[in-house]
Tab-separated table of C-alpha atoms and ligand atoms in Angstrom:
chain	number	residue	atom	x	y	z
A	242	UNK	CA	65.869	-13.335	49.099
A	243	UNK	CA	66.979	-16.781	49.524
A	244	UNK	CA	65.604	-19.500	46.862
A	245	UNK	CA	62.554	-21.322	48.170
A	246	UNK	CA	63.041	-24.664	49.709
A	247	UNK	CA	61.578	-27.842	48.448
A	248	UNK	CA	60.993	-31.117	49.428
A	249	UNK	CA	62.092	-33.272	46.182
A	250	UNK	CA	62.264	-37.023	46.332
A	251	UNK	CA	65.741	-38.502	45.468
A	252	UNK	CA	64.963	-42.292	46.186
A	253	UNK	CA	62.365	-44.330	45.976
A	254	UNK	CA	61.410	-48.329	47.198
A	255	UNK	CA	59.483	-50.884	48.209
A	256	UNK	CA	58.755	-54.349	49.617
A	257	UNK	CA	56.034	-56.535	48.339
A	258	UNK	CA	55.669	-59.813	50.654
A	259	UNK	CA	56.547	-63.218	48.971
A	260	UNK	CA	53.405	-64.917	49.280
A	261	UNK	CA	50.779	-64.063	46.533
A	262	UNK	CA	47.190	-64.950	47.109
A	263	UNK	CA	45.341	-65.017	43.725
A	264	UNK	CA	41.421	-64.690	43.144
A	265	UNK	CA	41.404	-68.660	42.042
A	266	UNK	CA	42.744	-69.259	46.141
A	267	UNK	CA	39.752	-67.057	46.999
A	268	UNK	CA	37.666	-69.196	45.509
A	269	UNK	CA	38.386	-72.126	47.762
A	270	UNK	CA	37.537	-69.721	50.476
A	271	UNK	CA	34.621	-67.658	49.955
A	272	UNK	CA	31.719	-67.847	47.418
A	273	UNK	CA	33.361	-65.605	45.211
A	274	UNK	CA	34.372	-66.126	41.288
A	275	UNK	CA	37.693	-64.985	39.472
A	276	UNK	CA	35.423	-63.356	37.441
A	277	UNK	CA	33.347	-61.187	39.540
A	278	UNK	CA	36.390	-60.217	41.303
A	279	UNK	CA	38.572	-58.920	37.900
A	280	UNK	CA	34.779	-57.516	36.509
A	281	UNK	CA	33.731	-55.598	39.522
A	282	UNK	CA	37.707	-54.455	40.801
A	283	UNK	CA	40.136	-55.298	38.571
A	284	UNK	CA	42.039	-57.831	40.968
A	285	UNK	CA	43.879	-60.799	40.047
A	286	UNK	CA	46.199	-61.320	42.877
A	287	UNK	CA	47.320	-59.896	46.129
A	288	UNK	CA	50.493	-60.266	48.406
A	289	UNK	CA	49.822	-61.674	51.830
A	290	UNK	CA	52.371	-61.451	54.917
A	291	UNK	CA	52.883	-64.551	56.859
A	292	UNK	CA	51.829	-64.893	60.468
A	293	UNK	CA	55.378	-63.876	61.281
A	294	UNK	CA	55.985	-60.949	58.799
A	295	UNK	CA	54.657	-57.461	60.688
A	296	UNK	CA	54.532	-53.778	59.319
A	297	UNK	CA	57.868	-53.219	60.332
A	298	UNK	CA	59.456	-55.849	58.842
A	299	UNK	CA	58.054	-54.533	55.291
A	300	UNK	CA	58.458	-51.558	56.569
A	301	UNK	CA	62.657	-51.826	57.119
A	302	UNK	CA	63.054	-53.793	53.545
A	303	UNK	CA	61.332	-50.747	51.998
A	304	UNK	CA	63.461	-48.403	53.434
A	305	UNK	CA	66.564	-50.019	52.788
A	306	UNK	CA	65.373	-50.254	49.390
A	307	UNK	CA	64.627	-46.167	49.121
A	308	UNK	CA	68.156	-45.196	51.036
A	309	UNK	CA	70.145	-47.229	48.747
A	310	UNK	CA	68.297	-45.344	45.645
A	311	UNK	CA	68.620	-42.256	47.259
A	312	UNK	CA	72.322	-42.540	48.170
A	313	UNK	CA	71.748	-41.653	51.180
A	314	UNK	CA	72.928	-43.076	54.434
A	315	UNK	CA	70.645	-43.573	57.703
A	316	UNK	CA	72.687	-41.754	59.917
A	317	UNK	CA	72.025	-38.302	57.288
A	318	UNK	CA	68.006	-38.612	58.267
A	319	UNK	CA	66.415	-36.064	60.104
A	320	UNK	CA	63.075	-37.706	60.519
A	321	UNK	CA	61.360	-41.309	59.716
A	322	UNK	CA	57.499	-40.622	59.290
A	323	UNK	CA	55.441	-43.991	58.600
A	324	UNK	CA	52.205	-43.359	57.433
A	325	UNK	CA	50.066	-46.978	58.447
A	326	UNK	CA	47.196	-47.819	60.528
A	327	UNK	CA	48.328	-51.061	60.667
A	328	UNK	CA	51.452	-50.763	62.830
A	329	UNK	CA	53.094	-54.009	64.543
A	330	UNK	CA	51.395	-52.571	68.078
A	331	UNK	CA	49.541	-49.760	69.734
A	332	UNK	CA	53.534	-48.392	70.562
A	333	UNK	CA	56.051	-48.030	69.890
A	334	UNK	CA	55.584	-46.134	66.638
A	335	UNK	CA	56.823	-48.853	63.848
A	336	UNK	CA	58.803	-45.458	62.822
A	337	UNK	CA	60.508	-46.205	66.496
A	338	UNK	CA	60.818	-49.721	65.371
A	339	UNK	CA	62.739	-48.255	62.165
A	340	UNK	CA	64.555	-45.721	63.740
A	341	UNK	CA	66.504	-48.509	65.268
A	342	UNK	CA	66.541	-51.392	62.752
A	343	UNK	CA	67.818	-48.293	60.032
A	344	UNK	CA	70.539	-46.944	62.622
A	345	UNK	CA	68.954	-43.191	62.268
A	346	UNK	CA	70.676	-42.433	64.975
A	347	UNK	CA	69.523	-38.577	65.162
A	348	UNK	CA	66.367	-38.770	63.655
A	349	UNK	CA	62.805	-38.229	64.871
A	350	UNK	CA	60.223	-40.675	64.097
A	351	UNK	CA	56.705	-41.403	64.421
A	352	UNK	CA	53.824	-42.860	62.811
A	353	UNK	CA	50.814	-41.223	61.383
A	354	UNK	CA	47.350	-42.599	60.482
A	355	UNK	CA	45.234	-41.612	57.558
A	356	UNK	CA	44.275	-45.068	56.509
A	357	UNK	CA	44.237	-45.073	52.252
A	358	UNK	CA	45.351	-41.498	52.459
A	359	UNK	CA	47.977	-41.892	54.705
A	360	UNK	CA	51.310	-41.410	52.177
A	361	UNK	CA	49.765	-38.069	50.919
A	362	UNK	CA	49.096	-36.618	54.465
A	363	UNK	CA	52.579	-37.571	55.239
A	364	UNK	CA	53.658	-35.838	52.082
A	365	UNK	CA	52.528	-33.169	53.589
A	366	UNK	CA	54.004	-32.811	56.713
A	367	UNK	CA	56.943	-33.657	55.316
A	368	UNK	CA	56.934	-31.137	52.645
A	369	UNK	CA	56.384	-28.615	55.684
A	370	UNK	CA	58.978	-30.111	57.859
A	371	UNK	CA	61.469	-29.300	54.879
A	372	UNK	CA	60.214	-25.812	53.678
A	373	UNK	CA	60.127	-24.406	57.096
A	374	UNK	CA	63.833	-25.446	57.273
A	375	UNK	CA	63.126	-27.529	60.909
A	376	UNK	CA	64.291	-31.002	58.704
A	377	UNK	CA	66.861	-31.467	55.655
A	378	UNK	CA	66.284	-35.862	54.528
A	379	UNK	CA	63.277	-37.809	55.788
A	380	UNK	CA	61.954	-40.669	55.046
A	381	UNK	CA	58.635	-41.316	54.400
A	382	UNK	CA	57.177	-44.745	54.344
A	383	UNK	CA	53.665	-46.056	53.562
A	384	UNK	CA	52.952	-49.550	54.483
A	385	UNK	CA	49.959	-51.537	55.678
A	386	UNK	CA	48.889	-55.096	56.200
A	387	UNK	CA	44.982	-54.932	56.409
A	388	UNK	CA	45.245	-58.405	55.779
A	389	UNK	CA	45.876	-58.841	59.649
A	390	UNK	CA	42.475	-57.085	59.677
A	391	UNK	CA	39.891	-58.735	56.987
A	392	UNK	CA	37.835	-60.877	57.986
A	393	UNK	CA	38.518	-63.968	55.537
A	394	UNK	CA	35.133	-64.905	55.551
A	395	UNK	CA	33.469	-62.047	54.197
A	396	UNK	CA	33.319	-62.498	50.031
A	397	UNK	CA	32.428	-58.559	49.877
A	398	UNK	CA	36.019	-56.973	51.359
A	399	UNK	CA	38.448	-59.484	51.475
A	400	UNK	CA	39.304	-60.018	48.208
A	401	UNK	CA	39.804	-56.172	47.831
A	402	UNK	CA	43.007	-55.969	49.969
A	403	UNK	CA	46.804	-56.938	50.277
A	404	UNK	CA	50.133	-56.022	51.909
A	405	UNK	CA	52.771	-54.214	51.054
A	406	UNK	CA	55.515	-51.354	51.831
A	407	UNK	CA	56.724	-48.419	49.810
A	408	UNK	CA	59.232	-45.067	50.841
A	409	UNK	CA	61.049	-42.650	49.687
A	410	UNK	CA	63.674	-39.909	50.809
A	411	UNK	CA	62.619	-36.623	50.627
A	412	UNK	CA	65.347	-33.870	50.524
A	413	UNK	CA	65.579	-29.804	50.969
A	414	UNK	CA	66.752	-28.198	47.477
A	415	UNK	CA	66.601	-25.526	45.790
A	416	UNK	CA	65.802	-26.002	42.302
A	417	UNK	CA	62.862	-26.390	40.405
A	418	UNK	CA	61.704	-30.566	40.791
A	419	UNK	CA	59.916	-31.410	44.092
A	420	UNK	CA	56.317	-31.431	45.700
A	421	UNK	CA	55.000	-28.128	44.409
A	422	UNK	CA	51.534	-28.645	46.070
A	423	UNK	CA	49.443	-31.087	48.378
A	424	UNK	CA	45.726	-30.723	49.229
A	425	UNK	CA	44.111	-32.582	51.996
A	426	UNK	CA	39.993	-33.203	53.148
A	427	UNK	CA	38.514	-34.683	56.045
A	428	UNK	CA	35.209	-35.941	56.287
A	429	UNK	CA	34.878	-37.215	60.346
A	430	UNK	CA	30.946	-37.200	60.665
A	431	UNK	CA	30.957	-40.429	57.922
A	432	UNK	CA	33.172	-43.075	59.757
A	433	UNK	CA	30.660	-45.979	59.798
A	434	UNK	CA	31.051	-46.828	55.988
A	435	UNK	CA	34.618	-47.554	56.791
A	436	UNK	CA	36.112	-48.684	60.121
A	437	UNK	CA	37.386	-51.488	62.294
A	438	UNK	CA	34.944	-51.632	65.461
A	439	UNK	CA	37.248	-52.886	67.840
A	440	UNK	CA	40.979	-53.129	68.725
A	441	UNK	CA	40.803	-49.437	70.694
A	442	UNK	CA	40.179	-48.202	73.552
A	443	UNK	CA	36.418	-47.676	72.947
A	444	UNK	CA	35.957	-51.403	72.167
A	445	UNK	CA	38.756	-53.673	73.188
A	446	UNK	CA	38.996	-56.680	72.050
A	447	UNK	CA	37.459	-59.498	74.390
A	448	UNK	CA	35.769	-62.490	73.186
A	449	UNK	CA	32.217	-61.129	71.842
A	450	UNK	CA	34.135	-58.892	69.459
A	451	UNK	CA	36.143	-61.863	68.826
A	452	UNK	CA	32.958	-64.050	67.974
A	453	UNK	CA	31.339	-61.130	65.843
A	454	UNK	CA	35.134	-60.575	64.148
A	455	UNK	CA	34.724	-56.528	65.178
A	456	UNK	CA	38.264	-56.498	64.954
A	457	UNK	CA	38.262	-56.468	61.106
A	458	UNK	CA	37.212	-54.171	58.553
A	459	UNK	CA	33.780	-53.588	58.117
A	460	UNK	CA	32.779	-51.564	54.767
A	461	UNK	CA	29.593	-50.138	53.043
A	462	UNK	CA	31.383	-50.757	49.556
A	463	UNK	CA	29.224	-49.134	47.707
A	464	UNK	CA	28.904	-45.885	49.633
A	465	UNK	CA	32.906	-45.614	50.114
A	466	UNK	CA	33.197	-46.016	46.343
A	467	UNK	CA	30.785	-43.497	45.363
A	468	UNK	CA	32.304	-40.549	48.099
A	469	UNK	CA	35.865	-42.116	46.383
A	470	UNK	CA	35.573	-40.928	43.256
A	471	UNK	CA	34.146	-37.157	43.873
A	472	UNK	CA	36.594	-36.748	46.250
A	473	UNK	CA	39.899	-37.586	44.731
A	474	UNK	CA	38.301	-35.798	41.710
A	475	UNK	CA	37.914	-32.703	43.796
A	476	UNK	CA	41.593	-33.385	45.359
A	477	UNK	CA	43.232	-33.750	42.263
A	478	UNK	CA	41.649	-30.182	40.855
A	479	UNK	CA	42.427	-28.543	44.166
A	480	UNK	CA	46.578	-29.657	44.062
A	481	UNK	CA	46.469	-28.723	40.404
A	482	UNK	CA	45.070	-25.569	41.124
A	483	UNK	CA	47.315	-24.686	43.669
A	484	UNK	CA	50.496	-25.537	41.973
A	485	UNK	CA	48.899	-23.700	38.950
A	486	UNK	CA	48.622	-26.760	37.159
A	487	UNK	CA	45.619	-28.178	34.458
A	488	UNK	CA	45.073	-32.153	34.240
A	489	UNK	CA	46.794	-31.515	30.795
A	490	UNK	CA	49.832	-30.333	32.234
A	491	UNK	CA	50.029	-34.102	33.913
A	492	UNK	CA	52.602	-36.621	32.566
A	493	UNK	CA	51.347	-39.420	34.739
A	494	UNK	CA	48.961	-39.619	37.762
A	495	UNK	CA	48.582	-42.354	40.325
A	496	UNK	CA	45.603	-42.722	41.905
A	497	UNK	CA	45.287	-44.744	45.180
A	498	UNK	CA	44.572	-48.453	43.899
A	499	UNK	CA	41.738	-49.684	45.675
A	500	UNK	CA	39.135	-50.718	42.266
A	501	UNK	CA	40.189	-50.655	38.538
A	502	UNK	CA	36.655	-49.144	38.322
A	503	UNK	CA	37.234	-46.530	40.544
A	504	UNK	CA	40.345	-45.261	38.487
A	505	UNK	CA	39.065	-45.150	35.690
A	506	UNK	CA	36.136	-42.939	36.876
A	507	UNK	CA	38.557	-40.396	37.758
A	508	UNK	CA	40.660	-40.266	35.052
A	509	UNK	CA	37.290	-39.903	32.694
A	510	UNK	CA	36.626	-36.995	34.753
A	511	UNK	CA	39.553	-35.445	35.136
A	512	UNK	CA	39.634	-35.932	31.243
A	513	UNK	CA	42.813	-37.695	31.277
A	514	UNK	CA	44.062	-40.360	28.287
A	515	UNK	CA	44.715	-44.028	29.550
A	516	UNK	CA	48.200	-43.871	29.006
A	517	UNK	CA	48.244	-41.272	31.716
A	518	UNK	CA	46.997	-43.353	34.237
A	519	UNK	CA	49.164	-45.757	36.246
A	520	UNK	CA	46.972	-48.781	37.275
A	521	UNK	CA	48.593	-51.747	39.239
A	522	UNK	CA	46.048	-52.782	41.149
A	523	UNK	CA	45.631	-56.223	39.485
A	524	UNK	CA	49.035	-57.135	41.125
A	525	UNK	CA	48.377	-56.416	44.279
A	526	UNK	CA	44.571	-55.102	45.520
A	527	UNK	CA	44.392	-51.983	47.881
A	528	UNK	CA	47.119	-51.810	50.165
A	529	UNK	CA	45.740	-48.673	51.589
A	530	UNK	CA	48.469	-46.681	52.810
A	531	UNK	CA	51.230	-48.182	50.502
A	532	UNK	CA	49.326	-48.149	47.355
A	533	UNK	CA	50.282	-44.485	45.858
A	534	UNK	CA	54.221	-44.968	46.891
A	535	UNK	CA	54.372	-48.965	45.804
A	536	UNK	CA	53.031	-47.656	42.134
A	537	UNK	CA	55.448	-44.147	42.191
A	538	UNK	CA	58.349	-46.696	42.975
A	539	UNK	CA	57.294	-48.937	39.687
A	540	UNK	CA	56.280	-45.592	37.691
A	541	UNK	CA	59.745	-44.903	37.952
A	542	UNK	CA	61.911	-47.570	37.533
A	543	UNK	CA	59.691	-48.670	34.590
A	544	UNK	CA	60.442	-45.110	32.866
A	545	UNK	CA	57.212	-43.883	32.829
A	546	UNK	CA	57.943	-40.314	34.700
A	547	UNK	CA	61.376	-38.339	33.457
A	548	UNK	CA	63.206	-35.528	35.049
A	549	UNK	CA	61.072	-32.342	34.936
A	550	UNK	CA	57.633	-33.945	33.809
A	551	UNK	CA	54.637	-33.772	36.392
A	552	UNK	CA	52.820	-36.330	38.206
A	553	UNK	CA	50.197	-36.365	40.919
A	554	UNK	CA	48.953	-38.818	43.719
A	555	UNK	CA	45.755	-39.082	44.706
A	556	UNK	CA	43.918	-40.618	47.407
A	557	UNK	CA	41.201	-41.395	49.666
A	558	UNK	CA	40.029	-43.607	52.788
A	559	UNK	CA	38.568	-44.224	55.915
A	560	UNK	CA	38.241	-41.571	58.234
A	561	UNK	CA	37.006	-40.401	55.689
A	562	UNK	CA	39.952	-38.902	54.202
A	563	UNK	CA	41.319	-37.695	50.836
A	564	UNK	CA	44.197	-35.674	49.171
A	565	UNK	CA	46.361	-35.196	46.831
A	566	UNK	CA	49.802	-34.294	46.260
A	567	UNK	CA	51.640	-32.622	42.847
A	568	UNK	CA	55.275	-33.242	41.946
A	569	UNK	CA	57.486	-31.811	39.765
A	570	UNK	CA	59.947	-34.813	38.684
B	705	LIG	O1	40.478	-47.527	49.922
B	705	LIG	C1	39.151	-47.240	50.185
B	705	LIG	C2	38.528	-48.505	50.593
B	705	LIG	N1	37.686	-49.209	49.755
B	705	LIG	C3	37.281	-48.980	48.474
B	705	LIG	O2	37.650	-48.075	47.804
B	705	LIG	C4	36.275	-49.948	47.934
B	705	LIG	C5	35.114	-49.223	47.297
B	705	LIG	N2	34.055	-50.140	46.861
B	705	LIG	C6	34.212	-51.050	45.873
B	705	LIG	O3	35.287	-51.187	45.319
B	705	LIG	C7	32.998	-51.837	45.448
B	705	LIG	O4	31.849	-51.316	46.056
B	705	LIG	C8	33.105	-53.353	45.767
B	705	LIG	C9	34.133	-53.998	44.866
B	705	LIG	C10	33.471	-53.554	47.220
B	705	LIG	C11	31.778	-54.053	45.483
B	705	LIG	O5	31.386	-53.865	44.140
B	705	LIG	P1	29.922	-53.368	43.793
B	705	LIG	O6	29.808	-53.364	42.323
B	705	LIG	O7	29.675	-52.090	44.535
B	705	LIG	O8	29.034	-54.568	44.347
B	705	LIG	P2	27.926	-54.555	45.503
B	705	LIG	O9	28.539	-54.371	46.845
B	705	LIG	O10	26.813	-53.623	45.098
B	705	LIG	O11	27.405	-56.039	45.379
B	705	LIG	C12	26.777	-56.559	44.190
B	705	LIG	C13	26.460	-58.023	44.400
B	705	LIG	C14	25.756	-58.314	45.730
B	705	LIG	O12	24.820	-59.357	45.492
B	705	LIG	P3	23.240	-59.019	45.297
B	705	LIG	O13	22.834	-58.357	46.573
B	705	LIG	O14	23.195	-58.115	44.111
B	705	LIG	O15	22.659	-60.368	45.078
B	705	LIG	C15	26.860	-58.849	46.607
B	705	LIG	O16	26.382	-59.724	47.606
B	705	LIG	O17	27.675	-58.773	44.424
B	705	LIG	C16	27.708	-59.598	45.606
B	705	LIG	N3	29.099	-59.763	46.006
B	705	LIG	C17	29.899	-60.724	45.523
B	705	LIG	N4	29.700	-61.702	44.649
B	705	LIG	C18	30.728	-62.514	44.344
B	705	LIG	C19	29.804	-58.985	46.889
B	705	LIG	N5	31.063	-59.441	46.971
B	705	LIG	C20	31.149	-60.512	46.138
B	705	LIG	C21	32.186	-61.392	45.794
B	705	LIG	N6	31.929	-62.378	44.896
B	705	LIG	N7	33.437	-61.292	46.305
């Protein structure tokens, strides 16, 4: 029998915008305190893209980033899968956009869209893509800008989010470090607590949406924080349990970073010690999509996950969707 494939990550990066907008700028904005912010969430500070950075552009510097760690040159990928829903337009795909700014000459791309959860879906697919044998390298990026979608004048969401890029090359081997499991949910009949009215084809923009800012994120933050934390609980059991794993077994997991609060009611549940917990979210808010793959990049380079040990992601967003993913380092 031939050894199984899997689909182990060689390189990792990421691209964090220059300009950093702190909870004392937020102040001069919205009726909002430092202090409520870093009591209720955790935040200090976000990073903000300019009116002329887009998803893409993060998007490229992140990838460049994970290729060079990976050794691994453009023209070797077999597929680019972004996971955002905030790409620079309805299409092409920013993983279009990246084909061509990498030089991936024979590589597949496209986007995919699980908003918070997005990098963990796309671990997914791409741990499928390499099992089944179809792909050998991809990279897989997850970036957002949900700046470009918060309304700046609502105190109760938008000092929750921020921008930023992370990827990774994923590559077929044989021995025993890669994604062992992923588990995924889906949730469809709940959308209201979490979406962005219009922008689509069911509401496009025109000027009343503009007037009533329906083109930005509108949240029932309570609600979306309760369903967050039973459902990356139940997602980080589930991946566990398929790879055979117990919470024990874990050398570090990463939660998505969307509320300190939040994190720290899963790890109490999942019984897990602080110092198995990676938080960054005081850096940077929730940059949905990126969040999980931003804080594996740091995790790593800081020396916090060594060859062999486990880790998991976990996740959830709008949609609603949640998952998580375990990896053998
Ligand atoms: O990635 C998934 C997406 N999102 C999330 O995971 C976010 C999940 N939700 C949360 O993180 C929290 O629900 C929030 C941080 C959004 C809010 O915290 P909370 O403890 O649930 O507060 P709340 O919404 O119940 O509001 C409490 C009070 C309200 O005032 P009253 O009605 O008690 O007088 C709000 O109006 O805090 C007020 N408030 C604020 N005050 C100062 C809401 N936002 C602010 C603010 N500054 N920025």
């Amino acid at each position: 029998m031939l050894p199984k494939k899997r689909a182990r990550i060689i390189g990792t990066g990421k691209c964090m915008p220059k300009t950093v907008l702190t909870n004392q700028d937020l102040e001069k904005m919205v009726n909002t305190t430092d202090e409520w912010i870093k009591s209720r969430t955790g935040i200090k500070e976000r990073r903000i893209t300019t009116a002329k950075e887009s998803t893409s552009d993060l998007a490229i510097q992140a990838a460049k980033d994970a290729l060079e760690n990976a050794h691994t040159k453009a023209e070797e990928l077999d597929a680019i899968l972004v996971c955002t829903c905030t790409p620079d337009m309805f299409f092409p795909s920013v993983g279009c956009i990246l084909q061509a700014a990498l030089g991936a000459k024979k590589a597949w791309a496209m986007d995919l869209s699980a908003a918070c959860s997005g990098f963990i879906y796309g671990m997914a697919t791409a741990k499928s893509f390499i099992e089944s044998g179809a792909a050998q390298k991809i990279l897989l990026i997850g970036v957002d800008t949900l700046s470009k979608i918060t309304n700046w004048q609502d105190r109760s969401t938008c000092i929750l989010f921020g921008d930023g890029a992370g990827a990774c090359v994923l590559s077929s081997e044989t021995g025993e470090s890669g994604i062992l499991s992923v588990f995924l949910g889906a949730d469809g009949s709940n959308t209201e607590i979490l979406k962005v009215p219009a922008g689509g084809s069911r509401m496009p923009i025109d000027q009343n949406a503009l007037n009533e800012k329906l083109n930005t994120i509108k949240m029932d933050g309570p609600e979306v924080y309760k369903l967050a934390v039973t459902k990356m609980v139940e997602a980080a059991k589930a991946a566990l349990r398929l790879a055979d794993k117990k919470p024990t077994d874990l050398k570090l997991i990463i939660p998505h970073q969307a509320n300190l609060r939040i994190i720290e009611s899963v790890a109490k549940r999942l019984e897990l010690k602080e110092d198995v917990v990676f938080v960054n979210v005081q850096k940077y808010g929730n940059m949905s999509a990126a969040t999980t793959i931003v804080a594996l990049d740091e995790a790593q380079k800081e020396g916090r996950i060594k060859q062999g040990e486990l880790l998991e992601l976990v996740a959830f967003g709008a949609g609603l969707t949640w998952g998580a993913a375990v990896i053998q380092w």
